[in-house]
Every structure is written in structure tokens, then in C-alpha cells.
mmCIF file of C-alpha atoms in Angstrom:
data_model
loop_
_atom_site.group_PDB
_atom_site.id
_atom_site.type_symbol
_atom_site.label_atom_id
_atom_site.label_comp_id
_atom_site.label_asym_id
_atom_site.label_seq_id
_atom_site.Cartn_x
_atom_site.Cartn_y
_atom_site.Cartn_z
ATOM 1 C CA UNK C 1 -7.927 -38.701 -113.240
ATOM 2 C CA UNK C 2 -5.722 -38.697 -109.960
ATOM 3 C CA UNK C 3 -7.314 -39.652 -106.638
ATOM 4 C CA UNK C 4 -8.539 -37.426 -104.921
ATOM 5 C CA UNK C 5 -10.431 -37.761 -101.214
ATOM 6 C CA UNK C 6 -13.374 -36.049 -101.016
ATOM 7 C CA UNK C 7 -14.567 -36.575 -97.714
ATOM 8 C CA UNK C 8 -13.168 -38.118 -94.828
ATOM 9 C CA UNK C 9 -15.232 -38.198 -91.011
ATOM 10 C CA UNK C 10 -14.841 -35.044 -88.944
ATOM 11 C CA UNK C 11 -12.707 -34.833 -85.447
ATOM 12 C CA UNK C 12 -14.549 -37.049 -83.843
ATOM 13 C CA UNK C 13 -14.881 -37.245 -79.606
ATOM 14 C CA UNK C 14 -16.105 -40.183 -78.130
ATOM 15 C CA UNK C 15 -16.903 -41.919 -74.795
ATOM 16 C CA UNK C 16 -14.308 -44.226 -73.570
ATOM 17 C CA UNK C 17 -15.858 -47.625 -73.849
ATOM 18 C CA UNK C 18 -18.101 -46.894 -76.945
ATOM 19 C CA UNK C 19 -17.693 -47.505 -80.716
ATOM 20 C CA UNK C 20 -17.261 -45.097 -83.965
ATOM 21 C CA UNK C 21 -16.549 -45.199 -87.410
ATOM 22 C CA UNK C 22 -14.471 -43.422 -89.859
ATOM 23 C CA UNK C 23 -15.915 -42.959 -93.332
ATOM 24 C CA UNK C 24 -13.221 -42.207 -96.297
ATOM 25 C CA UNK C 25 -14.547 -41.464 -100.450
ATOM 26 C CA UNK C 26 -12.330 -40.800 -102.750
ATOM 27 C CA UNK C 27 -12.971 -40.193 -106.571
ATOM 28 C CA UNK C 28 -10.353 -41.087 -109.452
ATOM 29 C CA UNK C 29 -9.613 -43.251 -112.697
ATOM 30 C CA UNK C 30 -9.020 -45.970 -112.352
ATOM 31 C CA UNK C 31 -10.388 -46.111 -109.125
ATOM 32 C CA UNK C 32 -8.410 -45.249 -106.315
ATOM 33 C CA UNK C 33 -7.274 -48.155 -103.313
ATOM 34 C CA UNK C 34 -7.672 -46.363 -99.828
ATOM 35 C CA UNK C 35 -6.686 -47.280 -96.475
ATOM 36 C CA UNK C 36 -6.830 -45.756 -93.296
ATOM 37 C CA UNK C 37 -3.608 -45.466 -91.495
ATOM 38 C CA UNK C 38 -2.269 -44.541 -87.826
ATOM 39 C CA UNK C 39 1.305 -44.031 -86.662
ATOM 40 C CA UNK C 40 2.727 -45.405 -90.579
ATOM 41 C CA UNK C 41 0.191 -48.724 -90.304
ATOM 42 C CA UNK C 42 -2.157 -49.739 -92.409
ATOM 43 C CA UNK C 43 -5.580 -50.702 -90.679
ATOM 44 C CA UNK C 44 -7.863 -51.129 -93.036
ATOM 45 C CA UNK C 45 -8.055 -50.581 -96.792
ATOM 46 C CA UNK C 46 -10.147 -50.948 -99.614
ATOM 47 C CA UNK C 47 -11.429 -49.476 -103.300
ATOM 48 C CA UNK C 48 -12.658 -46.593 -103.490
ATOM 49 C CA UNK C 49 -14.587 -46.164 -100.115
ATOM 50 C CA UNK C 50 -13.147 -47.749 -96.707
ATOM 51 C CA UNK C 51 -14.911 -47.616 -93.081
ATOM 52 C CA UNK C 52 -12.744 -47.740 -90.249
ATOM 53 C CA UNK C 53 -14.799 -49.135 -87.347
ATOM 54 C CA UNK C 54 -13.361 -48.726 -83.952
ATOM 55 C CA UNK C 55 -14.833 -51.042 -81.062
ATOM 56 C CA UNK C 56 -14.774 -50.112 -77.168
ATOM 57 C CA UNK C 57 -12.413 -47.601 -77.577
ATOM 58 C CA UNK C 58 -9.862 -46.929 -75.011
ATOM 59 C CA UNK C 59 -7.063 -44.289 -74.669
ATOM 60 C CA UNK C 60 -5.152 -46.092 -76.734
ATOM 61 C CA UNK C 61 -7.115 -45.369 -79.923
ATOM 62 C CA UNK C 62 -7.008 -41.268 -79.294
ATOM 63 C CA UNK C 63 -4.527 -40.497 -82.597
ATOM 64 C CA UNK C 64 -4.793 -38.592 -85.594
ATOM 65 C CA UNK C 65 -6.209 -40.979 -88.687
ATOM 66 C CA UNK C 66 -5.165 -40.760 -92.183
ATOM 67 C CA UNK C 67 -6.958 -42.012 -95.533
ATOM 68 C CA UNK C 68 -4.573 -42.394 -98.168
ATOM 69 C CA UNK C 69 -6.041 -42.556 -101.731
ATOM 70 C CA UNK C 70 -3.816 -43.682 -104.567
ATOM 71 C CA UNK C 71 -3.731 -44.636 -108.197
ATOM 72 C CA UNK C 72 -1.721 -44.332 -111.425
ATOM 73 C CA UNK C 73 -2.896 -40.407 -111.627
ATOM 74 C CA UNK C 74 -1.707 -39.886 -108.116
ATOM 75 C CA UNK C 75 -1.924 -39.342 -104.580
ATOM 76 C CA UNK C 76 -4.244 -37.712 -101.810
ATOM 77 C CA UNK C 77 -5.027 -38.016 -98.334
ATOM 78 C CA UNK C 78 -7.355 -36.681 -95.760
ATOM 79 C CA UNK C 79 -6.867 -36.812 -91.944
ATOM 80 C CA UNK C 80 -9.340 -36.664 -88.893
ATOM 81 C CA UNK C 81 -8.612 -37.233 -85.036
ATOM 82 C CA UNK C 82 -10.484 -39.068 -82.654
ATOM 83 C CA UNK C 83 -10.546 -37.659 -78.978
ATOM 84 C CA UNK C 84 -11.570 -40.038 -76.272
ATOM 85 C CA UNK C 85 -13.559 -38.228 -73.547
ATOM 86 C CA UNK C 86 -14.848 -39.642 -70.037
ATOM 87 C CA UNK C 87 -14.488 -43.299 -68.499
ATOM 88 C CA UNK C 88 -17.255 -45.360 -67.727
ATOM 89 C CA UNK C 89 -16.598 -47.205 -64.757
ATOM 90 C CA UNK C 90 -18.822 -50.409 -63.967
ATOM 91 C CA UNK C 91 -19.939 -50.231 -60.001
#
């Protein structure tokens, strides 16, 4: 059975300074490996199911994200983009 993603995290918008994760599943025999990717690099990866966490993000982090899934049978992905909104400023 080729991989297949069959859910990756929404568009996600979050406050400058705070954390979020990206959740990736994918289904497939044998099971699939599945990383998360931005701008052709690999940031994490993993079997099956792979968490992204992001910590304190900054501007810097506001991308697209893609979860590859692959295996013998094939190839998927999924996609979501984080937005970064606000600054918090320390007085």
C-alpha cells in the first residue's frame, strides 16, 4: 500500500515569541518514513507519525511546511503554513 498522508496541522497563526507544533500521519505498507521539510531541508523525521515542535518563534519561522511520506508503494505529501502575528515586547 503506498503512503499516503492523511492529516497534516492546519495554517497555523501564532504569536511571535510563543511555541506550536505540527502534527503529520500517514498510513502505508510497509510503513511510511516522514519528515517535515522547509525550503528543501529536512527538520525532523520519523515512522509513520512526526511532530514538528517550533520554540519562541520568530519571523524567521513564517514558511510554508511540508510532510513528505514515502515507502516502496510510493510517495505523498501534505503542506501547512505557519503565520507569525504580533510582537511581544518586554518593557
Amino acid at each position: 500500500m503506498p503512503a499516503n498522508v492523511i492529516f497534516v496541522t492546519s495554517e497555523q497563526s501564532v504569536v511571535f515569541g510563543a511555541d506550536v507544533k505540527l502534527d503529520c500521519w500517514s498510513k502505508g505498507v510497509p510503513a511510511p518514513d516522514v519528515a517535515w521539510m522547509r525550503n528543501g531541508k529536512v527538520l525532523v523525521k520519523g515512522e509513520r507519525t512526526v511532530i514538528l515542535e517550533l520554540k519562541n518563534v520568530t519571523w524567521q519561522n513564517e514558511n510554508v511546511y511540508i510532510c513528505i511520506a514515502n515507502n516502496s508503494g510510493g510517495r505523498d505529501n501534505g503542506r501547512t503554513k505557519v503565520n507569525v502575528v504580533g510582537e511581544c515586547f518586554k518593557l
